[in-house]
Short mmCIF file of C-alpha atoms in Angstrom, two decimals:
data_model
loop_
_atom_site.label_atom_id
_atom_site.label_comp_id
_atom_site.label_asym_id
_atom_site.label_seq_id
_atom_site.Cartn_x
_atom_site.Cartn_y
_atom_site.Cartn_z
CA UNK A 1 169.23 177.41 -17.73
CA UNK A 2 167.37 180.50 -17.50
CA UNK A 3 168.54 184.54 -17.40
CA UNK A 4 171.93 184.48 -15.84
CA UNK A 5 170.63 187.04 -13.30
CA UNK A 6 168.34 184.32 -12.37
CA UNK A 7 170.03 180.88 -12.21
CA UNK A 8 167.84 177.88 -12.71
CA UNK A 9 167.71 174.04 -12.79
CA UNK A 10 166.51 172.70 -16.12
CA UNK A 11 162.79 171.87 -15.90
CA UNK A 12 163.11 167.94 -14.87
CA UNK A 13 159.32 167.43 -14.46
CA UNK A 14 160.20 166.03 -10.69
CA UNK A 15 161.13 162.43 -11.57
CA UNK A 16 162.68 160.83 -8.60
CA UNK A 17 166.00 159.48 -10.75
CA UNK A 18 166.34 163.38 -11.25
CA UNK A 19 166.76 164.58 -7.51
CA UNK A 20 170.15 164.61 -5.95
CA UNK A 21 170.23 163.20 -2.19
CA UNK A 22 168.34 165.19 0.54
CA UNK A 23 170.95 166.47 3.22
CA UNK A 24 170.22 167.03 6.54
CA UNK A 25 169.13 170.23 7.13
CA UNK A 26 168.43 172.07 10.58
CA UNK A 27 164.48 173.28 10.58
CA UNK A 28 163.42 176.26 11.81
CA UNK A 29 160.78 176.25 14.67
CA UNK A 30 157.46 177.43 13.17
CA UNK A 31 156.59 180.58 14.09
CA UNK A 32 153.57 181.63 16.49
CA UNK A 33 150.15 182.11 14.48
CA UNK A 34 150.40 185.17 12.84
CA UNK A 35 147.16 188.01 12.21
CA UNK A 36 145.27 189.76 9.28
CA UNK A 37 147.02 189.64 6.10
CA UNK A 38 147.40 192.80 4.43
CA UNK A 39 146.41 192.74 1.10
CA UNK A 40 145.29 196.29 -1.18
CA UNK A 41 141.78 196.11 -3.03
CA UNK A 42 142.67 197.72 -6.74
CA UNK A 43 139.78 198.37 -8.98
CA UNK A 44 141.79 197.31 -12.14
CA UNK A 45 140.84 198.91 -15.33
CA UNK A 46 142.93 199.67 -18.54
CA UNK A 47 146.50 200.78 -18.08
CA UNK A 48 149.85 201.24 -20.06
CA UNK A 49 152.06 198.68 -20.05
CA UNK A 50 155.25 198.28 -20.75
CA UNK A 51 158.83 200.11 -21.18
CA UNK A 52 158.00 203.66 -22.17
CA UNK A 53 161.83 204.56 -22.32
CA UNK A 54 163.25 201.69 -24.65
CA UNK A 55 165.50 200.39 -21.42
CA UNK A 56 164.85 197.01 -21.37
CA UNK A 57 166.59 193.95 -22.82
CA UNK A 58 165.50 192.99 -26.15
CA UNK A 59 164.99 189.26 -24.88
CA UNK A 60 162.82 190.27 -22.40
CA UNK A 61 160.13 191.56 -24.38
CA UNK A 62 159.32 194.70 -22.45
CA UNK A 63 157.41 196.59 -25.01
CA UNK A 64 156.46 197.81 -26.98
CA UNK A 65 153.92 199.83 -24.70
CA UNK A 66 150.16 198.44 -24.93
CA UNK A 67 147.36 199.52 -23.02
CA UNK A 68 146.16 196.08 -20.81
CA UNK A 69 142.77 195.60 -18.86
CA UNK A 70 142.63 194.19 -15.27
CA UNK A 71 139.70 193.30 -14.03
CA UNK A 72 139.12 194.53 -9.96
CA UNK A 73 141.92 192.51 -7.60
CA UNK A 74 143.26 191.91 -4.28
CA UNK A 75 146.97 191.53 -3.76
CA UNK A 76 149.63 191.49 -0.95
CA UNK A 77 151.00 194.60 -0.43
CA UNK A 78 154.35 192.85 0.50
CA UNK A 79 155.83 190.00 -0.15
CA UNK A 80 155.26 186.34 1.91
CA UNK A 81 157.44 186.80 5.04
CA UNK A 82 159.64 184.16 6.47
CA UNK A 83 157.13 184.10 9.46
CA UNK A 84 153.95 183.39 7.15
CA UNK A 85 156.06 180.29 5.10
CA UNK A 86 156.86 178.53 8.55
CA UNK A 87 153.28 178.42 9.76
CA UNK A 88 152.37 177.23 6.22
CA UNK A 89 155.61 174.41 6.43
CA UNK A 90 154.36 173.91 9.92
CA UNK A 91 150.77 173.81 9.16
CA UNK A 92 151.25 171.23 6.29
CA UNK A 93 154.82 169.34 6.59
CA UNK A 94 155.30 170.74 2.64
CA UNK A 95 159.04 170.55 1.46
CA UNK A 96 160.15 172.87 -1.00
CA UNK A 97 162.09 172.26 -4.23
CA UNK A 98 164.90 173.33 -2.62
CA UNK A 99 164.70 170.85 -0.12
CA UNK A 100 163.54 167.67 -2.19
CA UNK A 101 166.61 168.49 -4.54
CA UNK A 102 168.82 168.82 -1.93
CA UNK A 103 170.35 172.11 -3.44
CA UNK A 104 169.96 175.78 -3.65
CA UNK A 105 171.55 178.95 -5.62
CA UNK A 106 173.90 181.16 -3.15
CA UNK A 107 175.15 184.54 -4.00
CA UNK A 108 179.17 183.62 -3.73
CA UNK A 109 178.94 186.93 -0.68
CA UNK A 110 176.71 185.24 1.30
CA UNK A 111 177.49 181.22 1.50
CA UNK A 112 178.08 180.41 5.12
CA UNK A 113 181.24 179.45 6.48
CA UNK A 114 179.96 175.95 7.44
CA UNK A 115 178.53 175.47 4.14
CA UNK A 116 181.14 175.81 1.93
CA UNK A 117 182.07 172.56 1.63
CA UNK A 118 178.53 171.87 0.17
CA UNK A 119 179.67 173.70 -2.84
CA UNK A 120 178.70 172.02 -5.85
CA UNK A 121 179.70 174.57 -8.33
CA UNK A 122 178.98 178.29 -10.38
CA UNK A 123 177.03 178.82 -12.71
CA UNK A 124 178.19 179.23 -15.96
CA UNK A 125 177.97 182.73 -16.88
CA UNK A 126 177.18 183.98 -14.11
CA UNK A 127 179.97 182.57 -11.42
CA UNK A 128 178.76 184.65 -8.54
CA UNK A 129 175.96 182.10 -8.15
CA UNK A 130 176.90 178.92 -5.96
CA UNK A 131 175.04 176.04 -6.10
CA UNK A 132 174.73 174.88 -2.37
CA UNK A 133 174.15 171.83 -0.70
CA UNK A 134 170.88 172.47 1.92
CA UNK A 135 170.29 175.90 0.88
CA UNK A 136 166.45 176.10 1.95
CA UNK A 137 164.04 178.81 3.03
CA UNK A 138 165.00 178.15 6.86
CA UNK A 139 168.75 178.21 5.83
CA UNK A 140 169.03 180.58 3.34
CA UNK A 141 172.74 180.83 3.17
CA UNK A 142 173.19 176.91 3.25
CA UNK A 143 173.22 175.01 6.33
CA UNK A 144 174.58 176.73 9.76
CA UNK A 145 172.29 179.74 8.92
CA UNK A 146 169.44 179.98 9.86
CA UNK A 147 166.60 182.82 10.15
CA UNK A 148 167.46 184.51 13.17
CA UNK A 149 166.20 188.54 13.23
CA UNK A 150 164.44 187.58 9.70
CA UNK A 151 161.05 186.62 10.52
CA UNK A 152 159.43 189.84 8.72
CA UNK A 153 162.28 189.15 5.76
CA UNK A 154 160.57 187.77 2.54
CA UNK A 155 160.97 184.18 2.09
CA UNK A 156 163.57 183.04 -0.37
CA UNK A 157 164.44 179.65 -1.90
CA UNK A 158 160.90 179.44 -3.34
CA UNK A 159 160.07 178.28 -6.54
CA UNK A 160 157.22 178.54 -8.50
CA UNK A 161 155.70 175.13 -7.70
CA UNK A 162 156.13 176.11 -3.89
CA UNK A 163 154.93 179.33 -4.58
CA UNK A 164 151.23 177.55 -6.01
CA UNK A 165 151.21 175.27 -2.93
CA UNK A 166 151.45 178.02 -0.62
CA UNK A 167 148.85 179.86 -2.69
CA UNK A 168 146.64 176.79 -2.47
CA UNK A 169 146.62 176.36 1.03
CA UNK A 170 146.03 179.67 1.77
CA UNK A 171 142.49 179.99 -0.35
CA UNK A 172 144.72 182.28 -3.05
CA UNK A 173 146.65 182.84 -6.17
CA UNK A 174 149.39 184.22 -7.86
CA UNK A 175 148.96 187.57 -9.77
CA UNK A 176 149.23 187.81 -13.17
CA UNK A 177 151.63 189.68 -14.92
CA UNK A 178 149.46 192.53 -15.96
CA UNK A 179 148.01 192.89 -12.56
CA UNK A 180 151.72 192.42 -10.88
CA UNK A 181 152.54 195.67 -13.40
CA UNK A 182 149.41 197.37 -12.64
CA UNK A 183 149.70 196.92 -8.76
CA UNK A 184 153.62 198.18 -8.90
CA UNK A 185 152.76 201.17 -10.69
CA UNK A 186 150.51 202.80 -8.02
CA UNK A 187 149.02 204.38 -10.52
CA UNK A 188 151.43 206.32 -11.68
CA UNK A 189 151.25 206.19 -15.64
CA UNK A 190 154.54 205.16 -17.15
CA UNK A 191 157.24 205.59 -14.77
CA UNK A 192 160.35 203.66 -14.30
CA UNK A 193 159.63 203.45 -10.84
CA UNK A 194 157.53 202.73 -8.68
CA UNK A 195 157.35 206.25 -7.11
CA UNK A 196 158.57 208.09 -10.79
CA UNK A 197 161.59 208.11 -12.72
CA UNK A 198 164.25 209.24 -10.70
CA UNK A 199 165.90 206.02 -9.19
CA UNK A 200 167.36 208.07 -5.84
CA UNK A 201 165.15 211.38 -5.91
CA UNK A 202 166.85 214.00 -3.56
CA UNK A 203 169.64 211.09 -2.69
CA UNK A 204 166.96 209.04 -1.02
CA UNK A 205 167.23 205.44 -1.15
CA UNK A 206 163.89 203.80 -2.41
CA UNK A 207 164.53 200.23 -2.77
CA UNK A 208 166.99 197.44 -2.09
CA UNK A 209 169.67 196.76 -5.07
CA UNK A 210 172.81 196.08 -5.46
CA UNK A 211 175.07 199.01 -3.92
CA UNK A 212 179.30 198.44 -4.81
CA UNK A 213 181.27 196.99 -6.97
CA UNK A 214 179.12 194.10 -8.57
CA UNK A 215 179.44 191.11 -8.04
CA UNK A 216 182.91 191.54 -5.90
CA UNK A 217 182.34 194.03 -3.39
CA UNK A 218 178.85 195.85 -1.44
CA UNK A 219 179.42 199.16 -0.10
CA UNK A 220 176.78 198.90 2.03
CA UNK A 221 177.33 199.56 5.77
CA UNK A 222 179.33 196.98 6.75
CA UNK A 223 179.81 195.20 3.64
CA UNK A 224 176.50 193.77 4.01
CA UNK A 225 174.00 192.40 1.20
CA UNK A 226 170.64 190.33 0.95
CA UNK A 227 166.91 190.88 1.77
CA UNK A 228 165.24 193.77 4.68
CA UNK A 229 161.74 193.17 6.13
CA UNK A 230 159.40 193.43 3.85
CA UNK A 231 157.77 196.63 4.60
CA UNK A 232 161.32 198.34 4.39
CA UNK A 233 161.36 201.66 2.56
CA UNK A 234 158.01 203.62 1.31
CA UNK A 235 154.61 201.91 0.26
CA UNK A 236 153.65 202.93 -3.16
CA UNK A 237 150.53 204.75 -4.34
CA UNK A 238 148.45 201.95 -3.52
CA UNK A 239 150.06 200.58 -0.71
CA UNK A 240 152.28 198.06 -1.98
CA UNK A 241 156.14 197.80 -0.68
CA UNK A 242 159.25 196.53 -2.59
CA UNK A 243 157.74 195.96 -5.73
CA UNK A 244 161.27 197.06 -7.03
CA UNK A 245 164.39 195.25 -5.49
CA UNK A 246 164.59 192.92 -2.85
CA UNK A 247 163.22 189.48 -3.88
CA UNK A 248 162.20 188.00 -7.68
CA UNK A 249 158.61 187.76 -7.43
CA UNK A 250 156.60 184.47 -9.44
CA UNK A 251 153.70 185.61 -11.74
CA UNK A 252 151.32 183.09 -12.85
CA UNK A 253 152.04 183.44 -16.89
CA UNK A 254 154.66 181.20 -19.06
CA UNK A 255 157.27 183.12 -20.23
CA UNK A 256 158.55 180.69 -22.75
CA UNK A 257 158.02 176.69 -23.27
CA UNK A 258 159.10 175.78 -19.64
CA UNK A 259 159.38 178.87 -17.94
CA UNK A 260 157.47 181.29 -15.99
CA UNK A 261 157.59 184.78 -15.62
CA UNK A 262 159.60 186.70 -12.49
CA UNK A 263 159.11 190.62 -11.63
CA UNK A 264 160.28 193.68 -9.47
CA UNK A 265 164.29 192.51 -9.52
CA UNK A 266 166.13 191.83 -6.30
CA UNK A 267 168.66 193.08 -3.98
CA UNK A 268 171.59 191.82 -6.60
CA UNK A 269 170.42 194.43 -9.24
CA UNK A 270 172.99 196.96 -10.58
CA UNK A 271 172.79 199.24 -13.09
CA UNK A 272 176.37 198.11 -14.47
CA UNK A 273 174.75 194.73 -14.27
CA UNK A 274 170.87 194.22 -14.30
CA UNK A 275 168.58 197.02 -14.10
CA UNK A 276 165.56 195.11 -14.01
CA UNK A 277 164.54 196.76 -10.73
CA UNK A 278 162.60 198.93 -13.15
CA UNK A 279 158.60 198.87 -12.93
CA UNK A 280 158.63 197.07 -16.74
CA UNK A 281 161.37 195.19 -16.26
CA UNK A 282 160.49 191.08 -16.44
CA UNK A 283 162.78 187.87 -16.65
CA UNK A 284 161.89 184.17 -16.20
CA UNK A 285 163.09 181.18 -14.48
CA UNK A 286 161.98 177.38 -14.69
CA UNK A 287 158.88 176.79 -12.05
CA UNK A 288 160.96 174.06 -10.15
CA UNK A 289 164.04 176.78 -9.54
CA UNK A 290 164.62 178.51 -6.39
CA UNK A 291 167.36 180.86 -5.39
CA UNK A 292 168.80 183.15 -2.51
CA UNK A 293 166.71 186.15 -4.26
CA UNK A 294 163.44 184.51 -5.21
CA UNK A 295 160.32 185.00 -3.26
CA UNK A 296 156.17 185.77 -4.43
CA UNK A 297 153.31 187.88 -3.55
CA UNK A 298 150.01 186.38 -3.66
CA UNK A 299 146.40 187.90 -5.08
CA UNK A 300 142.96 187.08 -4.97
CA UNK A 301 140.23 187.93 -7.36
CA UNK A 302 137.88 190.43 -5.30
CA UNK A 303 135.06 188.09 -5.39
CA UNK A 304 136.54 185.35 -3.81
CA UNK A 305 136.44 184.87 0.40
CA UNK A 306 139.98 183.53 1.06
CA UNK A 307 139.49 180.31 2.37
CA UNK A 308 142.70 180.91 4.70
CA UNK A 309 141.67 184.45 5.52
CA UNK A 310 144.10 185.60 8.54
CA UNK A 311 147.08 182.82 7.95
CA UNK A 312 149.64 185.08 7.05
CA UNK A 313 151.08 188.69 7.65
CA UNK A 314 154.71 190.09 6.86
#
């Protein structure tokens, strides 16, 4: 089991005799071919990275502060969009972890009514997490939701595996760490944020965390939590969106024997709880997890041609 903020499956491998039965679960229809992808050309170089104001948790190995060469890069400057996973699913017939499992993690807010009974249990630790029968990137919130009004949402219930085929079929990669930090920055040098250190400067909101009482009540309008579109709130200095909050993002490296790192935090983050919406902030996960907060960015070195050039857009 990974960081309780992320729940995880143990790393099985894929045998068959470890999968639980595959439930039905209601597709949604693929979406319409989509245009251009939108992806910001950085010309890398040396920058600082790391936790510059001793925040972070010891376990996640934050600092200490190093200076870290990227060479030039292409990445998305949002996340992959609900709309850009179906024409992949649609394109190729590939079924995520999620699905081949059978089983999903749920934020305990957000299970649908007509899923409940799929309940398979919390997490220990962390009981706000649900593990859900046919929880899947077309029903996020377990079977009898679906992805209506959430096409330009990021896609959730990835894992890294999924996140590689994806990445593979579109001509693409995933970022690295360093160029994940690099590319969040905006190149601003050491900053909590991606837009400087103040998390709400002159009571704006810049990015979507947890707002409330965590984990028992959102004081959001409405009561409402989860993911927005993925070019919600302001761009960064180099163009990127929601690089903190939002969605878990997978980064190519290994955290630990097994594991692989995550970035940017998620709509769950609190500071009572998890501040790991920070710019420095990292956790992990195993690569065959997926959860209701989990999505991916992809990047391309600059002299590549993207073999899938114009498949996807938020």
């Amino acid at each position: 089991m990974s960081a309780c903020c992320t729940p995880g499956r143990p790393c099985t491998g894929g045998a068959a005799t470890d999968l639980l039965p595959l439930p039905s679960v209601r597709r949604a229809g693929a979406a319409p071919p989509v245009t251009l992808r939108a992806m910001a050309e950085l010309p890398g170089g040396v920058f600082r990275m790391g936790d510059a104001f001793g925040e972070g948790y010891h376990a996640d190995r934050e600092g200490p502060v190093r200076e870290v060469a990227v060479a030039p890069f292409a990445i998305d400057t949002t996340a992959v969009s609900n709309a850009a996973w179906a024409e992949f699913a649609a394109a190729t017939g590939h079924r995520t972890d999620a699905e081949r499992y059978g089983s999903s993690f749920v934020f305990h807010l957000l299970v649908h009514p007509s899923a409940e009974r799929g309940v398979l249990g919390r997490v220990a630790g962390a009981p706000w997490w649900l593990g859900v029968t046919g929880a899947a990137w077309d029903a996020p919130e377990g079977p009898g939701s679906d992805l209506e009004g959430r096409a330009d949402h990021p896609v959730v219930h990835i894992s890294h595996d999924d996140a590689l085929a994806y990445c593979a079929w579109a001509g693409l990669r995933l970022p690295t760490e360093a160029e994940w930090e690099y590319a969040a920055r905006g190149g601003r040098t050491g900053a909590r944020y991606p837009w400087g250190d103040d998390l709400t400067p002159g009571g704006r909101e810049m990015c979507n965390t947890w707002r409330g009482r965590f984990p028992y009540r959102s004081e959001r309008p409405g009561g409402r939590t989860g993911t927005v579109p993925v070019t919600a709130y302001e761009p960064n200095g180099f163009g990127l969106f929601n690089t903190s909050g939002n969605v878990w993002e997978w980064c190519s490296d290994a955290f630990g024997p097994g594991e692989r790192v995550i970035r940017g935090g998620s709509y769950l983050c609190h500071a009572s709880y998890c501040h790991r919406y920070r710019v420095a902030a990292r956790s992990h996960n195993t690569p065959d997890s997926s959860t209701g907060h989990g999505g991916f960015r992809c990047a391309r070195d600059l002299a590549d041609t993207p073999a899938a050039k114009g498949r996807t857009a938020p």
